[in-house]
Every structure is written in structure tokens, then in C-alpha cells.
Backbone as ProteinMPNN parsed JSONL, in Angstrom:
{"seq_chain_A": "MEKIPQTPRTTLKRLPKRGSYDRELINSILDEGFICHAGFIVDGKPCVIPTGYARVGDSLVIHGSQASRMLRTLGQGIDVCVTVTLVDGLVLARSAFHHSMNYRSVVVFGRATVIDDPDAKLAALRALSEHMIPGRWDDARQPNESEMQQTTVLSLALTEASAKVRTGPPLDDEEDYDLLVLGWGDSIADCRGRSD", "coords_chain_A": {"N_chain_A": [[8.073, 10.24, 18.771], [8.437, 12.474, 16.312], [8.263, 15.968, 16.197], [7.326, 18.774, 14.204], [8.599, 21.961, 14.584], [6.438, 24.455, 15.921], [5.324, 27.485, 14.407], [4.469, 31.007, 14.212], [2.954, 31.1, 11.854], [2.082, 28.484, 11.455], [0.671, 27.798, 13.695], [-2.394, 26.755, 14.828], [-5.351, 28.603, 14.943], [-8.174, 28.455, 14.948], [-10.129, 25.958, 16.308], [-7.904, 24.519, 17.606], [-7.406, 22.03, 18.778], [-7.683, 20.162, 16.838], [-5.392, 20.264, 15.466], [-2.056, 19.244, 14.477], [1.428, 18.675, 14.802], [2.926, 16.602, 14.26], [5.353, 14.836, 12.615], [5.138, 12.303, 11.425], [2.346, 11.963, 11.024], [1.846, 14.154, 9.325], [3.479, 13.426, 7.139], [2.143, 11.044, 6.383], [-0.334, 11.966, 5.451], [0.486, 13.574, 3.304], [1.645, 11.595, 1.739], [-0.53, 10.107, 0.933], [-2.109, 11.768, -0.663], [-2.028, 13.433, -3.936], [-2.377, 15.762, -5.288], [-1.712, 19.138, -4.865], [-2.245, 22.525, -3.723], [-0.762, 25.471, -4.589], [-0.102, 28.53, -3.188], [0.685, 31.906, -3.808], [2.167, 35.168, -4.233], [2.049, 37.131, -7.106], [3.089, 39.683, -9.198], [1.945, 41.472, -7.396], [-0.518, 40.382, -6.837], [-2.689, 37.835, -5.461], [-2.326, 34.32, -6.109], [-3.378, 31.04, -6.78], [-2.52, 27.802, -7.534], [-3.33, 24.576, -8.684], [-1.457, 21.541, -8.557], [0.51, 18.583, -9.288], [2.375, 16.609, -6.909], [5.075, 15.237, -4.941], [6.3, 13.618, -1.999], [9.579, 13.698, -0.932], [11.603, 12.393, 1.206], [12.167, 14.792, 3.612], [10.995, 16.828, 2.156], [8.85, 18.47, -0.253], [8.304, 17.912, -3.7], [7.691, 19.533, -6.765], [6.822, 19.885, -10.231], [7.128, 21.011, -13.662], [6.567, 22.744, -16.778], [9.26, 24.752, -18.05], [8.279, 27.142, -18.872], [6.246, 27.732, -17.161], [4.468, 30.016, -15.247], [4.043, 29.859, -12.498], [6.147, 28.128, -11.605], [8.406, 29.541, -12.47], [8.106, 31.871, -10.934], [8.053, 30.897, -8.243], [10.552, 29.741, -8.221], [12.201, 31.865, -7.841], [12.491, 32.15, -5.197], [10.476, 33.178, -3.55], [7.965, 33.597, -0.923], [5.801, 30.844, -0.308], [2.719, 29.101, 0.06], [1.629, 25.923, 0.533], [-0.974, 23.613, 0.168], [-2.629, 20.571, 1.083], [-5.411, 18.495, 0.913], [-7.39, 15.864, 2.091], [-10.479, 14.466, 1.677], [-12.497, 12.675, 3.734], [-15.142, 12.085, 4.237], [-18.606, 13.2, 4.198], [-20.3, 14.96, 6.755], [-23.324, 14.808, 8.089], [-25.492, 16.72, 9.883], [-28.158, 17.387, 12.28], [-28.885, 19.964, 11.985], [-28.379, 22.457, 9.479], [-26.334, 24.188, 10.047], [-24.452, 22.744, 11.488], [-23.47, 20.884, 9.692], [-20.691, 19.218, 8.239], [-17.367, 18.126, 7.301], [-15.385, 15.192, 7.354], [-11.967, 15.208, 7.409], [-8.499, 15.294, 6.391], [-5.751, 17.355, 6.489], [-2.937, 19.278, 5.293], [-0.812, 22.029, 5.735], [1.791, 23.845, 4.338], [4.457, 26.08, 4.702], [6.954, 28.169, 3.209], [9.958, 28.575, 1.227], [10.605, 27.725, -2.026], [13.157, 25.869, -3.751], [15.082, 25.608, -6.742], [15.805, 22.578, -8.323], [18.724, 21.871, -9.666], [20.84, 20.103, -10.154], [21.531, 17.457, -12.334], [21.257, 14.651, -11.711], [19.871, 14.684, -9.248], [17.586, 15.993, -10.08], [16.503, 14.18, -11.944], [16.004, 12.066, -10.18], [14.041, 13.238, -8.579], [11.992, 13.566, -10.46], [11.477, 10.909, -11.018], [10.527, 10.141, -8.482], [8.158, 11.65, -8.373], [6.688, 10.45, -10.478], [6.517, 7.788, -9.533], [5.137, 8.183, -7.167], [2.597, 8.951, -8.02], [1.812, 6.973, -9.887], [2.648, 4.05, -9.129], [5.382, 2.056, -10.221], [5.253, 2.85, -12.866], [7.334, 4.398, -13.878], [9.443, 2.698, -14.673], [8.177, 1.364, -16.702], [7.814, 3.14, -18.739], [9.272, 5.337, -21.293], [12.246, 7.005, -20.402], [12.886, 10.476, -19.484], [14.318, 12.482, -22.061], [17.305, 14.38, -22.955], [16.492, 16.894, -24.006], [13.859, 17.094, -23.015], [14.371, 17.121, -20.299], [15.644, 19.589, -20.082], [13.559, 21.272, -20.646], [12.006, 21.101, -18.443], [11.156, 22.157, -15.199], [12.017, 21.612, -11.845], [11.062, 21.872, -8.526], [11.883, 22.114, -5.051], [10.537, 21.965, -1.803], [11.157, 22.469, 1.467], [10.023, 20.619, 4.3], [9.809, 22.102, 6.778], [8.273, 23.95, 8.034], [5.316, 23.327, 8.847], [1.96, 22.074, 9.301], [-0.658, 19.862, 10.406], [-4.193, 19.297, 10.101], [-7.033, 17.746, 11.353], [-10.241, 16.322, 11.081], [-12.506, 14.135, 12.537], [-15.143, 11.731, 13.081], [-18.638, 11.8, 14.314], [-21.486, 14.047, 13.658], [-21.707, 17.146, 15.51], [-24.19, 17.815, 17.175], [-26.597, 20.254, 18.42], [-27.952, 20.038, 21.682], [-30.755, 20.407, 21.899], [-31.593, 19.689, 19.378], [-31.674, 16.955, 19.076], [-34.168, 15.707, 19.242], [-35.399, 16.197, 16.847], [-36.958, 15.202, 13.775], [-35.072, 14.29, 11.31], [-33.965, 13.654, 8.069], [-31.515, 11.251, 7.229], [-28.572, 10.498, 5.244], [-29.735, 9.041, 2.367], [-32.033, 8.131, 3.63], [-35.59, 7.542, 4.001], [-38.722, 9.228, 4.679], [-40.242, 7.423, 6.141], [-38.256, 5.742, 7.185], [-37.0, 7.532, 8.912], [-39.055, 8.187, 10.701], [-39.473, 5.694, 11.773], [-37.175, 5.297, 13.289], [-37.569, 7.032, 15.368], [-39.671, 6.086, 16.853]], "CA_chain_A": [[7.252, 10.941, 17.813], [9.104, 13.731, 15.957], [7.369, 17.103, 15.957], [7.832, 19.924, 13.461], [8.407, 23.109, 15.479], [5.372, 25.405, 15.594], [5.674, 28.879, 14.13], [3.23, 31.801, 14.188], [2.148, 30.799, 10.666], [1.504, 27.137, 11.497], [-0.119, 27.608, 14.907], [-3.814, 26.803, 14.506], [-6.134, 29.531, 15.768], [-9.539, 27.932, 15.059], [-10.162, 24.54, 16.682], [-6.516, 24.051, 17.675], [-7.314, 20.631, 19.203], [-7.616, 19.336, 15.632], [-4.089, 20.453, 14.845], [-0.95, 18.37, 14.833], [2.736, 19.008, 14.229], [3.596, 15.311, 14.223], [5.894, 14.619, 11.264], [4.621, 11.048, 10.861], [0.996, 12.232, 10.534], [1.976, 15.044, 8.162], [3.989, 12.62, 6.025], [1.145, 10.076, 5.931], [-1.326, 12.7, 4.658], [1.13, 13.943, 2.045], [1.89, 10.392, 0.947], [-1.787, 9.593, 0.397], [-2.597, 12.655, -1.715], [-1.076, 13.718, -5.01], [-2.625, 17.109, -5.815], [-1.602, 20.211, -3.881], [-2.524, 23.877, -4.212], [0.334, 26.375, -4.227], [-0.526, 29.918, -3.145], [1.811, 32.835, -3.806], [1.869, 36.5, -4.765], [2.762, 37.451, -8.341], [2.685, 41.02, -9.671], [1.141, 42.108, -6.368], [-1.842, 39.77, -6.728], [-2.636, 36.442, -5.008], [-2.542, 33.311, -7.136], [-3.357, 29.685, -6.246], [-2.468, 26.885, -8.664], [-3.243, 23.152, -8.339], [-0.404, 20.818, -9.275], [0.923, 17.321, -8.7], [3.536, 16.707, -6.025], [5.498, 14.027, -4.236], [7.184, 13.862, -0.858], [10.878, 13.024, -1.01], [12.209, 12.654, 2.51], [11.566, 15.914, 4.338], [10.686, 17.896, 1.191], [7.899, 18.248, -1.336], [8.8, 18.308, -5.013], [6.71, 19.795, -7.818], [7.524, 20.071, -11.504], [6.33, 21.477, -14.785], [7.284, 23.373, -17.886], [10.065, 25.937, -17.739], [7.47, 28.319, -19.199], [5.219, 27.895, -16.14], [4.586, 31.23, -14.43], [4.165, 29.461, -11.097], [7.479, 27.609, -11.326], [9.371, 30.651, -12.62], [7.947, 32.777, -9.794], [8.493, 30.231, -7.019], [11.982, 29.494, -8.349], [12.925, 33.07, -7.416], [12.653, 32.098, -3.749], [9.454, 33.937, -2.821], [7.158, 32.813, 0.013], [4.726, 30.042, -0.879], [1.914, 28.291, 0.971], [1.143, 24.745, -0.182], [-1.973, 22.884, 0.95], [-3.117, 19.274, 0.613], [-6.589, 18.109, 1.681], [-8.035, 14.595, 1.786], [-11.833, 14.453, 2.231], [-12.829, 11.309, 4.116], [-16.589, 11.886, 4.247], [-19.491, 14.293, 4.583], [-20.897, 14.781, 8.086], [-24.645, 15.432, 8.049], [-26.034, 16.951, 11.223], [-29.59, 17.666, 12.318], [-29.046, 21.347, 11.526], [-27.446, 22.791, 8.399], [-25.193, 24.896, 10.635], [-23.463, 21.795, 12.0], [-22.927, 20.004, 8.654], [-19.233, 19.355, 8.168], [-16.664, 17.076, 6.583], [-14.216, 14.585, 7.971], [-10.879, 15.501, 6.48], [-7.113, 15.395, 6.851], [-5.121, 18.374, 5.653], [-1.6, 19.764, 5.646], [-0.414, 23.338, 5.212], [3.25, 23.998, 4.367], [4.966, 27.399, 4.34], [8.396, 28.187, 2.965], [10.466, 29.074, -0.053], [11.058, 26.598, -2.833], [14.433, 26.013, -4.459], [15.17, 24.878, -8.003], [16.734, 21.441, -8.348], [19.522, 22.005, -10.894], [21.704, 18.945, -10.363], [20.811, 16.528, -13.219], [20.9, 13.388, -11.043], [18.833, 14.976, -8.261], [16.388, 16.353, -10.841], [15.956, 12.933, -12.462], [15.488, 11.321, -9.027], [12.787, 13.889, -8.18], [10.978, 13.234, -11.47], [11.127, 9.509, -10.774], [9.704, 10.122, -7.274], [6.835, 12.155, -8.759], [6.025, 9.412, -11.263], [6.244, 6.632, -8.684], [4.131, 8.561, -6.18], [1.279, 9.009, -8.651], [1.51, 5.691, -10.529], [3.77, 3.17, -8.778], [5.845, 1.135, -11.247], [5.14, 3.394, -14.225], [8.617, 4.957, -14.328], [10.205, 1.655, -15.366], [7.416, 0.896, -17.864], [7.766, 4.193, -19.767], [10.551, 5.894, -21.719], [12.779, 8.017, -19.489], [13.026, 11.787, -20.134], [15.573, 12.705, -22.79], [18.015, 15.629, -22.593], [15.659, 18.049, -24.347], [12.738, 17.137, -22.081], [14.908, 17.544, -18.998], [15.911, 21.037, -20.144], [12.278, 21.98, -20.697], [11.284, 20.831, -17.2], [11.64, 22.746, -13.952], [11.639, 20.867, -10.65], [11.281, 22.643, -7.306], [11.835, 21.403, -3.774], [10.087, 22.788, -0.683], [11.457, 21.759, 2.718], [8.912, 20.473, 5.244], [10.292, 22.592, 8.069], [7.224, 24.804, 8.598], [4.106, 22.64, 8.386], [1.039, 21.563, 10.317], [-1.799, 19.079, 9.928], [-5.458, 19.504, 10.79], [-7.831, 16.55, 11.092], [-11.556, 16.216, 11.72], [-13.081, 12.802, 12.448], [-16.271, 11.488, 13.967], [-20.008, 12.13, 13.939], [-21.837, 15.457, 13.801], [-21.799, 17.707, 16.862], [-25.503, 18.462, 17.189], [-27.05, 20.939, 19.616], [-28.761, 19.129, 22.507], [-32.184, 20.535, 21.618], [-31.895, 19.172, 18.043], [-31.718, 15.497, 19.039], [-35.549, 15.245, 19.102], [-35.904, 16.525, 15.509], [-37.009, 14.166, 12.741], [-34.264, 14.78, 10.192], [-33.526, 12.557, 7.205], [-30.092, 11.005, 7.037], [-28.183, 10.213, 3.862], [-30.397, 7.864, 1.812], [-33.221, 7.764, 4.406], [-36.911, 8.023, 3.601], [-39.473, 9.728, 5.836], [-40.646, 6.257, 6.936], [-37.069, 5.33, 7.944], [-36.753, 8.515, 9.958], [-40.101, 8.03, 11.721], [-39.269, 4.406, 12.409], [-36.107, 5.4, 14.289], [-37.976, 7.848, 16.513], [-40.757, 5.404, 17.594]], "C_chain_A": [[7.888, 12.307, 17.527], [8.077, 14.802, 15.636], [8.087, 18.137, 15.091], [7.588, 21.142, 14.343], [7.288, 24.035, 14.991], [5.969, 26.777, 15.321], [4.38, 29.688, 14.196], [2.345, 31.471, 12.99], [1.488, 29.421, 10.739], [0.662, 26.88, 12.74], [-1.593, 27.798, 14.588], [-4.546, 27.712, 15.479], [-7.541, 28.967, 16.002], [-9.478, 26.427, 15.269], [-8.756, 23.942, 16.753], [-6.376, 22.595, 18.118], [-7.273, 19.683, 18.008], [-6.249, 19.408, 14.962], [-3.05, 19.466, 15.316], [0.308, 18.833, 14.113], [3.595, 17.752, 14.152], [4.046, 15.006, 12.798], [5.328, 13.356, 10.626], [3.209, 11.233, 10.3], [1.049, 13.101, 9.283], [2.455, 14.251, 6.95], [2.926, 11.667, 5.49], [0.065, 10.748, 5.081], [-0.734, 13.055, 3.301], [1.331, 12.727, 1.15], [0.613, 9.819, 0.334], [-2.33, 10.462, -0.735], [-1.613, 12.759, -2.861], [-1.352, 15.033, -5.723], [-2.508, 18.095, -4.663], [-2.038, 21.509, -4.535], [-1.428, 24.783, -3.677], [-0.162, 27.807, -4.32], [0.678, 30.838, -3.019], [1.342, 34.175, -4.367], [2.704, 36.711, -6.017], [2.2, 38.771, -8.879], [1.721, 41.685, -8.695], [-0.231, 41.501, -6.168], [-1.705, 38.32, -6.265], [-2.963, 35.483, -6.15], [-2.457, 31.94, -6.457], [-3.478, 28.723, -7.426], [-2.446, 25.441, -8.154], [-2.15, 22.489, -9.161], [-0.105, 19.5, -8.574], [2.166, 17.512, -7.84], [3.92, 15.312, -5.556], [6.32, 14.455, -3.036], [8.439, 13.032, -1.061], [11.607, 13.348, 0.29], [11.464, 13.74, 3.243], [11.293, 17.105, 3.429], [9.545, 17.476, 0.287], [8.58, 18.64, -2.63], [7.61, 18.495, -5.936], [7.487, 20.047, -9.099], [6.562, 20.6, -12.556], [7.218, 22.102, -15.838], [8.117, 24.549, -17.395], [9.278, 27.214, -17.996], [6.407, 28.606, -18.138], [5.471, 29.143, -15.298], [4.778, 30.878, -12.965], [5.594, 29.015, -10.785], [8.553, 28.685, -11.469], [9.322, 31.563, -11.412], [8.462, 32.141, -8.506], [9.993, 29.961, -7.037], [12.838, 30.688, -7.958], [13.063, 33.127, -5.897], [11.655, 32.918, -2.964], [8.706, 33.011, -1.864], [6.045, 32.08, -0.734], [4.004, 29.325, 0.256], [1.321, 27.161, 0.149], [0.178, 23.992, 0.727], [-2.334, 21.573, 0.265], [-4.294, 18.905, 1.508], [-7.125, 16.779, 1.17], [-9.403, 14.617, 2.449], [-12.222, 12.995, 2.483], [-14.335, 11.052, 4.168], [-17.335, 13.147, 4.62], [-20.122, 13.962, 5.925], [-22.207, 15.551, 8.099], [-25.214, 15.511, 9.463], [-27.542, 17.176, 11.142], [-29.892, 19.103, 11.922], [-28.009, 21.616, 10.439], [-26.186, 23.455, 8.949], [-24.08, 23.938, 11.044], [-23.01, 20.755, 10.968], [-21.423, 20.245, 8.563], [-18.666, 18.301, 7.235], [-15.638, 16.467, 7.516], [-13.088, 14.704, 6.958], [-9.544, 15.384, 7.197], [-6.43, 16.381, 5.927], [-3.747, 18.746, 6.196], [-1.407, 21.126, 4.997], [1.096, 23.466, 5.415], [3.596, 25.416, 3.939], [6.462, 27.295, 4.044], [8.751, 28.856, 1.66], [11.058, 27.899, -0.81], [12.412, 26.913, -3.471], [14.402, 25.153, -5.714], [16.175, 23.742, -7.848], [17.462, 21.482, -9.692], [20.364, 20.769, -11.2], [20.966, 17.894, -11.192], [20.393, 15.223, -12.538], [19.786, 13.595, -10.026], [17.507, 15.305, -8.957], [15.712, 15.09, -11.38], [15.349, 12.093, -11.333], [14.161, 11.912, -8.561], [11.672, 13.567, -9.166], [10.53, 11.78, -11.32], [10.207, 9.407, -9.55], [8.287, 10.604, -7.567], [6.048, 11.089, -9.504], [5.616, 8.235, -10.379], [5.19, 6.933, -7.62], [2.732, 8.485, -6.786], [0.867, 7.664, -9.247], [2.675, 4.745, -10.254], [4.089, 2.169, -9.892], [5.871, 1.696, -12.651], [6.483, 3.886, -14.767], [9.399, 3.931, -15.148], [9.49, 1.123, -16.6], [7.446, 1.884, -19.02], [9.173, 4.627, -20.163], [10.982, 6.978, -20.74], [12.914, 9.363, -20.222], [14.365, 11.894, -20.864], [16.152, 14.069, -22.403], [17.166, 16.858, -22.857], [14.503, 18.196, -23.37], [13.191, 17.573, -20.689], [15.144, 19.052, -18.979], [14.629, 21.849, -20.136], [11.48, 21.874, -19.4], [11.96, 21.511, -16.019], [11.131, 21.89, -12.791], [12.009, 21.707, -9.439], [11.168, 21.745, -6.088], [11.446, 22.386, -2.674], [10.283, 21.991, 0.599], [10.241, 21.75, 3.634], [9.365, 20.859, 6.652], [9.28, 23.493, 8.769], [5.882, 24.269, 8.094], [3.24, 22.231, 9.571], [-0.052, 20.751, 9.629], [-3.034, 19.494, 10.713], [-6.384, 18.372, 10.369], [-9.168, 16.663, 11.81], [-12.067, 14.803, 11.479], [-14.342, 12.756, 13.297], [-17.607, 11.978, 13.462], [-20.267, 13.632, 14.048], [-21.895, 15.867, 15.273], [-23.089, 18.526, 16.928], [-25.741, 19.227, 18.483], [-28.001, 20.006, 20.366], [-30.24, 19.191, 22.136], [-32.572, 19.985, 20.247], [-32.041, 17.656, 18.001], [-33.139, 14.941, 18.89], [-36.135, 15.523, 17.724], [-35.921, 15.289, 14.622], [-36.277, 14.722, 11.513], [-33.782, 13.588, 9.397], [-32.011, 12.467, 7.194], [-29.829, 10.717, 5.579], [-28.881, 8.933, 3.392], [-31.638, 7.42, 2.576], [-34.484, 8.227, 3.7], [-37.598, 8.543, 4.858], [-39.863, 8.559, 6.746], [-39.467, 5.769, 7.781], [-36.866, 6.24, 9.142], [-37.786, 8.362, 11.078], [-39.914, 6.734, 12.477], [-38.211, 4.48, 13.491], [-36.557, 6.151, 15.527], [-39.059, 7.172, 17.343], [-40.208, 4.582, 18.742]], "O_chain_A": [[7.883, 13.19, 18.384], [7.131, 14.561, 14.886], [9.293, 18.349, 15.224], [6.466, 21.337, 14.809], [7.203, 24.355, 13.806], [6.972, 27.175, 15.914], [3.297, 29.104, 14.231], [1.12, 31.551, 13.086], [0.433, 29.216, 10.139], [0.003, 25.844, 12.831], [-2.004, 28.865, 14.132], [-4.378, 27.601, 16.693], [-8.043, 28.999, 17.126], [-8.847, 25.71, 14.494], [-8.45, 22.979, 16.05], [-5.341, 21.978, 17.867], [-6.874, 18.527, 18.148], [-5.987, 18.689, 13.998], [-3.147, 18.916, 16.413], [0.263, 19.314, 12.981], [4.815, 17.819, 14.001], [3.225, 14.927, 11.884], [5.065, 13.333, 9.424], [2.901, 10.722, 9.223], [0.374, 12.815, 8.295], [1.902, 14.386, 5.858], [2.81, 11.492, 4.277], [-0.4, 10.169, 4.1], [-1.376, 12.862, 2.269], [1.2, 12.826, -0.07], [0.672, 9.119, -0.677], [-2.947, 9.947, -1.668], [-0.498, 12.243, -2.782], [-0.64, 15.387, -6.663], [-3.125, 17.914, -3.613], [-2.184, 21.582, -5.755], [-1.194, 24.853, -2.47], [-0.59, 28.257, -5.383], [1.582, 30.585, -2.222], [0.242, 34.281, -4.91], [3.917, 36.499, -6.005], [0.986, 38.941, -8.996], [0.791, 42.378, -9.108], [-1.036, 42.04, -5.408], [-0.74, 37.642, -6.618], [-3.763, 35.79, -7.033], [-1.56, 31.707, -5.646], [-4.415, 28.814, -8.219], [-1.637, 25.107, -7.288], [-1.942, 22.833, -10.325], [-0.431, 19.326, -7.4], [2.917, 18.469, -8.025], [3.186, 14.343, -5.75], [6.955, 15.51, -3.044], [8.376, 11.831, -1.324], [12.156, 14.437, 0.453], [10.26, 13.626, 3.473], [11.351, 18.254, 3.868], [9.299, 16.287, 0.082], [9.353, 19.598, -2.659], [6.648, 17.728, -5.9], [8.67, 20.383, -9.06], [5.347, 20.63, -12.358], [8.444, 22.002, -15.794], [7.739, 25.25, -16.456], [9.571, 28.254, -17.407], [5.731, 29.632, -18.215], [6.541, 29.308, -14.714], [5.57, 31.509, -12.266], [6.186, 29.474, -9.808], [9.497, 28.734, -10.681], [10.363, 31.989, -10.911], [9.218, 32.766, -7.761], [10.635, 29.953, -5.987], [14.047, 30.557, -7.765], [13.681, 34.049, -5.366], [11.936, 33.32, -1.834], [8.799, 31.789, -1.977], [5.434, 32.615, -1.658], [4.602, 28.988, 1.277], [0.597, 27.402, -0.817], [0.467, 23.759, 1.901], [-2.345, 21.476, -0.962], [-4.189, 18.991, 2.731], [-7.295, 16.589, -0.034], [-9.488, 14.771, 3.667], [-12.27, 12.186, 1.556], [-14.755, 9.895, 4.144], [-16.792, 14.045, 5.264], [-20.442, 12.805, 6.196], [-22.216, 16.781, 8.118], [-25.39, 14.498, 10.14], [-28.124, 17.156, 10.057], [-31.024, 19.427, 11.564], [-26.904, 21.075, 10.471], [-25.102, 23.304, 8.386], [-22.901, 24.28, 10.958], [-22.256, 19.842, 11.307], [-20.952, 21.36, 8.789], [-19.398, 17.665, 6.476], [-15.085, 17.155, 8.374], [-13.243, 14.341, 5.792], [-9.468, 15.375, 8.425], [-6.523, 16.255, 4.706], [-3.44, 18.559, 7.373], [-1.795, 21.342, 3.849], [1.614, 23.231, 6.506], [3.088, 25.903, 2.929], [7.146, 26.421, 4.578], [7.961, 29.595, 1.072], [11.908, 27.173, -0.293], [12.756, 28.073, -3.697], [13.769, 24.098, -5.741], [17.263, 23.933, -7.306], [16.88, 21.166, -10.729], [20.578, 20.429, -12.363], [19.877, 17.472, -10.802], [19.284, 14.741, -12.767], [18.862, 12.786, -9.94], [16.438, 14.935, -8.472], [14.493, 14.946, -11.286], [14.297, 11.48, -11.513], [13.252, 11.17, -8.187], [10.535, 13.323, -8.762], [9.351, 11.464, -11.476], [9.221, 8.671, -9.576], [7.321, 10.03, -7.064], [4.879, 10.849, -9.202], [4.49, 7.746, -10.473], [4.439, 6.045, -7.218], [1.796, 8.011, -6.143], [-0.29, 7.259, -9.129], [3.596, 4.65, -11.066], [3.195, 1.521, -10.435], [6.453, 1.084, -13.546], [6.741, 3.802, -15.968], [9.952, 4.261, -16.196], [10.117, 0.499, -17.456], [7.141, 1.521, -20.155], [10.144, 4.329, -19.468], [10.159, 7.781, -20.301], [13.041, 9.386, -21.446], [15.401, 11.459, -20.36], [15.557, 14.81, -21.62], [17.118, 17.77, -22.031], [14.196, 19.308, -22.941], [12.484, 18.301, -19.993], [14.875, 19.715, -17.977], [14.615, 22.989, -19.67], [10.414, 22.475, -19.267], [13.18, 21.446, -15.861], [9.966, 21.496, -12.759], [13.134, 22.197, -9.334], [10.45, 20.746, -6.097], [11.961, 23.503, -2.619], [9.646, 20.956, 0.794], [9.519, 22.742, 3.736], [9.31, 20.057, 7.585], [9.413, 23.769, 9.961], [5.379, 24.697, 7.055], [3.725, 22.065, 10.69], [-0.331, 20.925, 8.442], [-2.938, 19.979, 11.84], [-6.51, 18.07, 9.183], [-9.234, 17.045, 12.979], [-12.062, 14.324, 10.345], [-14.577, 13.633, 14.127], [-17.722, 12.497, 12.352], [-19.398, 14.394, 14.469], [-22.105, 15.037, 16.158], [-23.085, 19.746, 16.763], [-25.164, 18.899, 19.52], [-28.767, 19.268, 19.746], [-30.908, 18.159, 22.064], [-33.761, 19.827, 19.97], [-32.488, 17.116, 16.99], [-33.299, 13.803, 18.449], [-37.266, 15.121, 17.453], [-35.032, 14.441, 14.694], [-36.828, 15.536, 10.772], [-33.257, 12.626, 9.957], [-31.314, 13.481, 7.155], [-30.753, 10.693, 4.766], [-28.648, 7.861, 3.95], [-32.249, 6.418, 2.204], [-34.464, 9.17, 2.909], [-37.116, 8.326, 5.97], [-39.821, 8.682, 7.97], [-39.642, 5.422, 8.949], [-36.594, 5.777, 10.249], [-37.439, 8.402, 12.258], [-40.164, 6.67, 13.68], [-38.326, 3.801, 14.511], [-36.012, 5.951, 16.613], [-39.35, 7.636, 18.445], [-40.973, 3.946, 19.467]]}, "name": "protein", "num_of_chains": 1, "seq": "MEKIPQTPRTTLKRLPKRGSYDRELINSILDEGFICHAGFIVDGKPCVIPTGYARVGDSLVIHGSQASRMLRTLGQGIDVCVTVTLVDGLVLARSAFHHSMNYRSVVVFGRATVIDDPDAKLAALRALSEHMIPGRWDDARQPNESEMQQTTVLSLALTEASAKVRTGPPLDDEEDYDLLVLGWGDSIADCRGRSD"}
């Protein structure tokens, strides 16, 4: 089981037992999602932008218009934080305080690089298309020279990343187990019936 080395930025502080640096788990989460959020600083202010992505080997690739402020800024090699979250379900507890979600998430830190090589750029665009809609690349017209020039593709190495996962039922306080609390889709009669 290959691990991604922990860094101060990827070391989980809150509920560290939910954290993982296992590359296979991180890859599986990234491979299931297709929207990420890229956070960065531009003009001294924080900015977070949602965008599509694909994993290509040990890197994430994102793309967009050459006019994109995000891509122009990240292409300069500044620090970026990319997050992906998959929500697997709502967790309803007996108290509102203990409501939660079951989720799988990945946080990636690093600096993106522009993919300039035409063959590598085309391969990355194909990977993006195939990740989101498998088989579509071969069914559609390929990008022409003008479209390639208008498109920026960035690559972010998965060398500083961690996963965090929550699974299972609610973690109720012991004294709350005797409460009559409705579950998802329950009626009062259902709830009373379970406590008899």
C-alpha cells in the first residue's frame, strides 16, 4: 500500500483517525468525482472556483479558456489548494449537534504547471473528456488548432495530498438513546412503535 508522505499542510488536526495518505484510496475518490474546487490567492484576496478535472497517473489536470483568470493565475506557479468531496449520505442523530454526513474527500496542495506540449495537451483533454463521459471523445469532433490555442490545460502533481472519510451511524450521547426522535421518513407512530 503506497502512502503519500505527510506534510504539515496535509496532516489532519481534527479527527485524524478519519485521515488517510493511502494513494489507492486518494486515487479512488478522485476517480469517482469530476468537480473540484480550486482555492488560491489573486490580487491579495482568496478565491475558490469550481471546475472539472481528471486524474492522469499521479497528477490532476484541469482546463479552460486562455482568458480564465483562474488558469492564468495558477499557470504562474502560485500555491493552490484543490478539494474534491463525495457525499455518501446524511447522518441523522438524536440531537441536532450530532447530525453529520458520510463523505469521502481529498485535499491536494501544490503548484500547477501549464501543459504546453501539443501531444500531452491533447492527451490531457482526452483524459478529461473520457473521465466525465466515457466514450464521448471518439464520438465527437476533436479540437481543431484554433480551439487548442484558446484552451489552457494545467497539471497538478499528487505529491502533497490527503483523504478524509466518515462512514457509519450517528454517534449519539448515551443519555439521548431514550429520546423519541423521528428518523428520516418516520411518523410519530413509527417512532413510538420502536420504543414499546
